[in-house]
CSV table of C-alpha atoms in Angstrom, one decimal:
chain,number,residue,atom,x,y,z
P,811,MET,CA,-0.5,-25.3,-30.9
P,812,VAL,CA,2.5,-25.4,-28.6
P,813,LEU,CA,2.3,-23.6,-25.3
P,814,HIS,CA,5.5,-22.2,-24.0
P,815,PRO,CA,6.0,-22.2,-20.3
P,816,LEU,CA,6.4,-18.8,-18.6
P,817,THR,CA,9.7,-18.1,-17.1
P,818,SER,CA,10.1,-16.5,-13.7
P,819,PRO,CA,10.9,-13.1,-15.0
P,820,ASP,CA,7.8,-13.2,-17.2
P,821,ILE,CA,5.6,-14.0,-14.2
P,822,PHE,CA,7.4,-11.4,-12.1
P,823,GLN,CA,6.5,-8.7,-14.6
P,824,HIS,CA,2.8,-9.6,-14.4
P,825,VAL,CA,2.8,-9.8,-10.6
P,826,ARG,CA,4.8,-6.5,-10.3
P,827,MET,CA,2.3,-4.7,-12.5
P,828,ILE,CA,-0.7,-5.8,-10.4
P,829,MET,CA,1.1,-5.0,-7.1
P,830,GLY,CA,2.2,-1.7,-8.5
P,831,MET,CA,-1.3,-0.7,-9.2
P,832,VAL,CA,-2.5,-1.4,-5.7
P,833,VAL,CA,0.5,0.2,-4.0
P,834,GLY,CA,0.2,3.2,-6.4
P,835,LEU,CA,-3.4,3.7,-5.4
P,836,SER,CA,-2.4,3.7,-1.7
P,837,VAL,CA,0.4,6.2,-2.2
P,838,THR,CA,-1.9,8.4,-4.3
P,839,ARG,CA,-4.6,8.4,-1.5
P,840,LEU,CA,-2.0,9.3,1.1
P,841,LEU,CA,-0.4,12.1,-0.9
P,842,THR,CA,-3.8,13.5,-1.9
P,843,GLY,CA,-4.7,13.7,1.8
P,844,LEU,CA,-1.5,15.4,2.7
P,845,VAL,CA,-2.0,17.9,-0.2
P,846,ARG,CA,-5.5,18.6,1.0
P,847,ILE,CA,-4.2,19.4,4.5
P,848,ILE,CA,-1.5,21.8,3.0
P,849,GLN,CA,-4.0,23.5,0.6
P,850,HIS,CA,-6.8,23.9,3.2
P,851,PRO,CA,-5.1,23.9,6.7
P,852,ASN,CA,-8.1,25.4,8.5
P,853,GLN,CA,-10.6,22.8,7.2
P,854,THR,CA,-9.0,19.8,9.0
P,855,ARG,CA,-7.6,19.7,12.5
P,856,ILE,CA,-4.1,18.1,12.3
P,857,TYR,CA,-3.2,15.5,14.8
P,858,PRO,CA,0.3,14.3,15.3
P,859,VAL,CA,-0.9,10.7,15.5
P,860,HIS,CA,-2.5,11.1,12.1
P,861,ILE,CA,0.6,12.6,10.5
P,862,GLY,CA,2.7,9.8,12.1
P,863,TRP,CA,0.4,7.2,10.7
P,864,VAL,CA,0.5,8.7,7.2
P,865,LEU,CA,4.3,8.9,7.2
P,866,THR,CA,4.6,5.3,8.6
P,867,LEU,CA,2.3,4.0,5.9
P,868,LEU,CA,4.2,5.9,3.2
P,869,LEU,CA,7.4,4.4,4.5
P,870,MET,CA,5.9,0.9,4.5
P,871,LEU,CA,4.6,1.3,1.0
P,872,MET,CA,7.9,2.6,-0.3
P,873,HIS,CA,9.7,-0.3,1.4
P,874,PHE,CA,7.3,-2.9,0.0
P,875,TRP,CA,7.7,-1.4,-3.5
P,876,TRP,CA,11.5,-1.5,-3.2
P,877,TRP,CA,11.5,-5.0,-1.7
P,878,GLU,CA,9.3,-6.4,-4.5
P,879,LEU,CA,12.1,-5.8,-7.0
P,880,TRP,CA,14.0,-8.7,-5.4
P,881,LEU,CA,11.2,-11.1,-6.2
P,882,ILE,CA,12.6,-11.4,-9.7
P,883,GLU,CA,15.1,-13.9,-8.2
P,884,LEU,CA,12.4,-16.3,-7.2
P,885,PRO,CA,13.2,-19.5,-9.2
P,886,MET,CA,9.5,-20.6,-9.3
P,887,TRP,CA,6.2,-18.8,-8.8
P,888,ARG,CA,3.3,-20.6,-7.3
P,889,PHE,CA,-0.3,-19.3,-7.0
P,890,GLU,CA,0.0,-19.2,-3.2
P,891,THR,CA,3.0,-16.8,-3.4
P,892,TYR,CA,1.1,-14.6,-5.9
P,893,LEU,CA,-2.0,-14.6,-3.7
P,894,PHE,CA,0.0,-13.8,-0.5
P,895,LEU,CA,1.7,-10.8,-2.2
P,896,ILE,CA,-1.5,-9.4,-3.7
P,897,LEU,CA,-3.3,-9.8,-0.3
P,898,TYR,CA,-0.4,-8.1,1.5
P,899,ALA,CA,-0.6,-5.1,-0.9
P,900,ILE,CA,-4.4,-5.0,-0.4
P,901,VAL,CA,-4.0,-5.0,3.4
P,902,LEU,CA,-1.7,-2.0,3.1
P,903,PHE,CA,-4.3,-0.3,1.0
P,904,PHE,CA,-7.1,-1.1,3.4
P,905,SER,CA,-5.0,0.0,6.4
P,906,GLU,CA,-4.7,3.4,4.8
P,907,CYS,CA,-8.3,3.7,3.7
P,908,ILE,CA,-9.9,2.5,6.9
P,909,PHE,CA,-7.9,4.8,9.1
P,910,ILE,CA,-8.7,7.8,6.9
P,911,SER,CA,-12.4,7.1,6.9
P,912,ARG,CA,-12.6,6.4,10.7
P,913,ARG,CA,-10.2,9.0,11.9
P,914,LYS,CA,-12.8,11.2,13.6
P,915,CYS,CA,-14.0,8.3,15.7
P,916,PHE,CA,-10.5,7.3,16.5
P,917,PHE,CA,-9.3,10.7,17.5
P,918,PHE,CA,-12.5,11.4,19.5
P,919,HIS,CA,-11.8,8.3,21.6
P,920,PHE,CA,-8.0,8.9,21.7
P,921,LEU,CA,-8.3,12.5,23.0
P,922,HIS,CA,-11.2,12.0,25.4
């Protein structure tokens, strides 16, 4: 049995798929939160800092998703590069999730 080495574009497709899932989950959570605010404006108090954070994260996620397209030009993939990129996407996801779950505590301290 002969194993063929994977080329950089083959590895890139694999990495892009995994990063796309994580980034897609982040965008989905942010957009779902915005839709909830629009559908039920009286249920949640809207703070400018919160909306600013959501828009900043959306911009960061879109920029990261666009930037990752240039990774196809990497001549060689190493596990460390792969791990760094996946962890970066996970940190973006956590920054969105943690802020949403802790917003009441944050805004209480911010406003008082």
